Structures are given as C-alpha cells and as structure tokens.
Amino acid sequence: MDVLQLSLLALFPALVIAAGLTDLTSMTIPNWISGVLIAGFFVAALVLGLSPMAIAAHVGVGLAALVAGAILFALRFLGGGDAKLMAAVCLWLGVSGWSPFVLWTAAIGGLFCLALLVARSHAQPLVAGGPGWIVRLMEPGGGIPYGVAIAAGALLAWPASPLVTAAFAG
C-alpha cells in the first residue's frame, strides 16, 4: 500500500472524528466535513480500484441513507448535520458496511443518550463554572449531539468497508 492509498484511507476516520468532536462541542456538524467525505470517497474508490458497479452500489447506499436521514430529520429525531454525515458515512461503507454501522450507531447512541441523561440529572452543580460547551451539553432537556454516536459507529464499521478490503487485498 502506498502513501496515497494510506492517506485516503485515513481521511475517513479523521473526518468522522472531527465531526463527532465538533458536534459534541458545538451541537453542529459543518457541511464541509460531509462534503469532503463525499468528494474523498470518489477519489479513494478510484485510487483503490473499486469497479464502477461497486461505486454505484456505494452511491445507492449513500442515497438510501440520505433519504432515511431526511425522514429522521423531518420527524425531528436527527439534526440536519447528522443526516448528512450519516449519508456520507454510508457512501464510504457501502453494502457490506452499512448494517454494522447502523447497529453500532444505534447501540452507542442509546448508551450515550442514557449516560448523558444521567449526567445531566447529577452534574449540574459540578459543571456550572466549566467551559461553555460542557455547560450547554449538561443543560436538562438540551439536545443530544448524535454525531458522536455516528462517528463511533462509523469507526467500528470501517473495517467492513469494501475500500478497506480493497486496500489490504493486494
């Protein structure tokens, strides 16, 4: 594996970690992260030698995730940044990676939400003088930065991606 291939494979985890941390600290996921993930997928797919049919399958999975994310956004279950990140992640993970991603994201998201609810009910006095993002995160009834769960699920599902398989097959 050459430096270009390794760099392209490192792009995915780096960007999903950035998305999760940004969501945790600001309750937003910048559009540029999803945009770079989308553009980076096509470069990585070509460099790593995915076939046109495999690329089309990845695009189909990404579009299906975008539709699902839009529905969840309309129902107010997810934020818009979460929905876009989910679609970009599914584009990278493809047919073999999307189901582990969804399962990991749901499990981690549920545990993260429970932990945050418990922390919010007990930590209010402890965080009053802390950094602004922690104070906002601990506000009772506040939003849940679900990008954290999406990032964790993406990282755990990443080894199942055809891109990783293609990179290490040769």
mmCIF file with all atom_site columns, N, CA, C and O in Angstrom, residues 4 17 28 35 44 55 74 116 125-126 142 163:
data_model
loop_
_atom_site.group_PDB
_atom_site.id
_atom_site.type_symbol
_atom_site.label_atom_id
_atom_site.label_alt_id
_atom_site.label_comp_id
_atom_site.label_asym_id
_atom_site.label_entity_id
_atom_site.label_seq_id
_atom_site.pdbx_PDB_ins_code
_atom_site.Cartn_x
_atom_site.Cartn_y
_atom_site.Cartn_z
_atom_site.occupancy
_atom_site.B_iso_or_equiv
_atom_site.pdbx_formal_charge
_atom_site.auth_seq_id
_atom_site.auth_comp_id
_atom_site.auth_asym_id
_atom_site.auth_atom_id
_atom_site.pdbx_PDB_model_num
ATOM 1  N N  . LEU A 1 4   ? -0.353  7.407  -0.837 1.00 0.00 ? 4   LEU A N  1
ATOM 2  C CA . LEU A 1 4   ? -1.625  7.973  -1.291 1.00 0.00 ? 4   LEU A CA 1
ATOM 3  C C  . LEU A 1 4   ? -2.796  7.121  -0.810 1.00 0.00 ? 4   LEU A C  1
ATOM 4  O O  . LEU A 1 4   ? -3.778  7.653  -0.277 1.00 0.00 ? 4   LEU A O  1
ATOM 5  N N  . ILE A 1 17  ? -14.104 11.577 13.113 1.00 0.00 ? 17  ILE A N  1
ATOM 6  C CA . ILE A 1 17  ? -13.709 12.009 14.457 1.00 0.00 ? 17  ILE A CA 1
ATOM 7  C C  . ILE A 1 17  ? -13.917 13.514 14.599 1.00 0.00 ? 17  ILE A C  1
ATOM 8  O O  . ILE A 1 17  ? -14.463 13.987 15.604 1.00 0.00 ? 17  ILE A O  1
ATOM 9  N N  . THR A 1 28  ? -23.223 21.207 16.287 1.00 0.00 ? 28  THR A N  1
ATOM 10 C CA . THR A 1 28  ? -23.344 21.346 14.840 1.00 0.00 ? 28  THR A CA 1
ATOM 11 C C  . THR A 1 28  ? -22.274 20.480 14.164 1.00 0.00 ? 28  THR A C  1
ATOM 12 O O  . THR A 1 28  ? -21.221 20.229 14.743 1.00 0.00 ? 28  THR A O  1
ATOM 13 N N  . GLY A 1 35  ? -19.121 17.242 2.902  1.00 0.00 ? 35  GLY A N  1
ATOM 14 C CA . GLY A 1 35  ? -18.710 17.487 1.522  1.00 0.00 ? 35  GLY A CA 1
ATOM 15 C C  . GLY A 1 35  ? -17.362 16.863 1.190  1.00 0.00 ? 35  GLY A C  1
ATOM 16 O O  . GLY A 1 35  ? -17.192 16.243 0.131  1.00 0.00 ? 35  GLY A O  1
ATOM 17 N N  . ALA A 1 44  ? -10.938 8.071  -3.387 1.00 0.00 ? 44  ALA A N  1
ATOM 18 C CA . ALA A 1 44  ? -10.467 6.820  -2.777 1.00 0.00 ? 44  ALA A CA 1
ATOM 19 C C  . ALA A 1 44  ? -10.932 5.609  -3.576 1.00 0.00 ? 44  ALA A C  1
ATOM 20 O O  . ALA A 1 44  ? -10.158 4.670  -3.798 1.00 0.00 ? 44  ALA A O  1
ATOM 21 N N  . ILE A 1 55  ? -18.827 1.103  -7.095 1.00 0.00 ? 55  ILE A N  1
ATOM 22 C CA . ILE A 1 55  ? -19.029 2.526  -6.805 1.00 0.00 ? 55  ILE A CA 1
ATOM 23 C C  . ILE A 1 55  ? -20.519 2.859  -6.873 1.00 0.00 ? 55  ILE A C  1
ATOM 24 O O  . ILE A 1 55  ? -21.046 3.568  -6.004 1.00 0.00 ? 55  ILE A O  1
ATOM 25 N N  . ALA A 1 74  ? -36.969 15.214 9.350  1.00 0.00 ? 74  ALA A N  1
ATOM 26 C CA . ALA A 1 74  ? -38.337 15.749 9.291  1.00 0.00 ? 74  ALA A CA 1
ATOM 27 C C  . ALA A 1 74  ? -39.132 15.378 10.541 1.00 0.00 ? 74  ALA A C  1
ATOM 28 O O  . ALA A 1 74  ? -39.979 16.152 10.990 1.00 0.00 ? 74  ALA A O  1
ATOM 29 N N  . LEU A 1 116 ? -25.803 10.548 29.098 1.00 0.00 ? 116 LEU A N  1
ATOM 30 C CA . LEU A 1 116 ? -25.967 11.998 29.119 1.00 0.00 ? 116 LEU A CA 1
ATOM 31 C C  . LEU A 1 116 ? -27.156 12.408 29.985 1.00 0.00 ? 116 LEU A C  1
ATOM 32 O O  . LEU A 1 116 ? -27.074 13.382 30.741 1.00 0.00 ? 116 LEU A O  1
ATOM 33 N N  . PRO A 1 125 ? -24.549 21.090 39.242 1.00 0.00 ? 125 PRO A N  1
ATOM 34 C CA . PRO A 1 125 ? -23.727 21.965 40.098 1.00 0.00 ? 125 PRO A CA 1
ATOM 35 C C  . PRO A 1 125 ? -22.229 21.838 39.805 1.00 0.00 ? 125 PRO A C  1
ATOM 36 O O  . PRO A 1 125 ? -21.484 22.792 39.984 1.00 0.00 ? 125 PRO A O  1
ATOM 37 N N  . LEU A 1 126 ? -21.792 20.703 39.337 1.00 0.00 ? 126 LEU A N  1
ATOM 38 C CA . LEU A 1 126 ? -20.364 20.473 39.114 1.00 0.00 ? 126 LEU A CA 1
ATOM 39 C C  . LEU A 1 126 ? -19.830 21.173 37.877 1.00 0.00 ? 126 LEU A C  1
ATOM 40 O O  . LEU A 1 126 ? -18.648 21.487 37.806 1.00 0.00 ? 126 LEU A O  1
ATOM 41 N N  . GLY A 1 142 ? -31.680 19.574 27.007 1.00 0.00 ? 142 GLY A N  1
ATOM 42 C CA . GLY A 1 142 ? -30.906 20.017 25.853 1.00 0.00 ? 142 GLY A CA 1
ATOM 43 C C  . GLY A 1 142 ? -30.817 18.934 24.792 1.00 0.00 ? 142 GLY A C  1
ATOM 44 O O  . GLY A 1 142 ? -31.206 17.779 24.999 1.00 0.00 ? 142 GLY A O  1
ATOM 45 N N  . LEU A 1 163 ? -13.703 -0.573 0.711  1.00 0.00 ? 163 LEU A N  1
ATOM 46 C CA . LEU A 1 163 ? -12.488 0.222  0.479  1.00 0.00 ? 163 LEU A CA 1
ATOM 47 C C  . LEU A 1 163 ? -11.330 -0.321 1.304  1.00 0.00 ? 163 LEU A C  1
ATOM 48 O O  . LEU A 1 163 ? -10.203 -0.427 0.822  1.00 0.00 ? 163 LEU A O  1
#
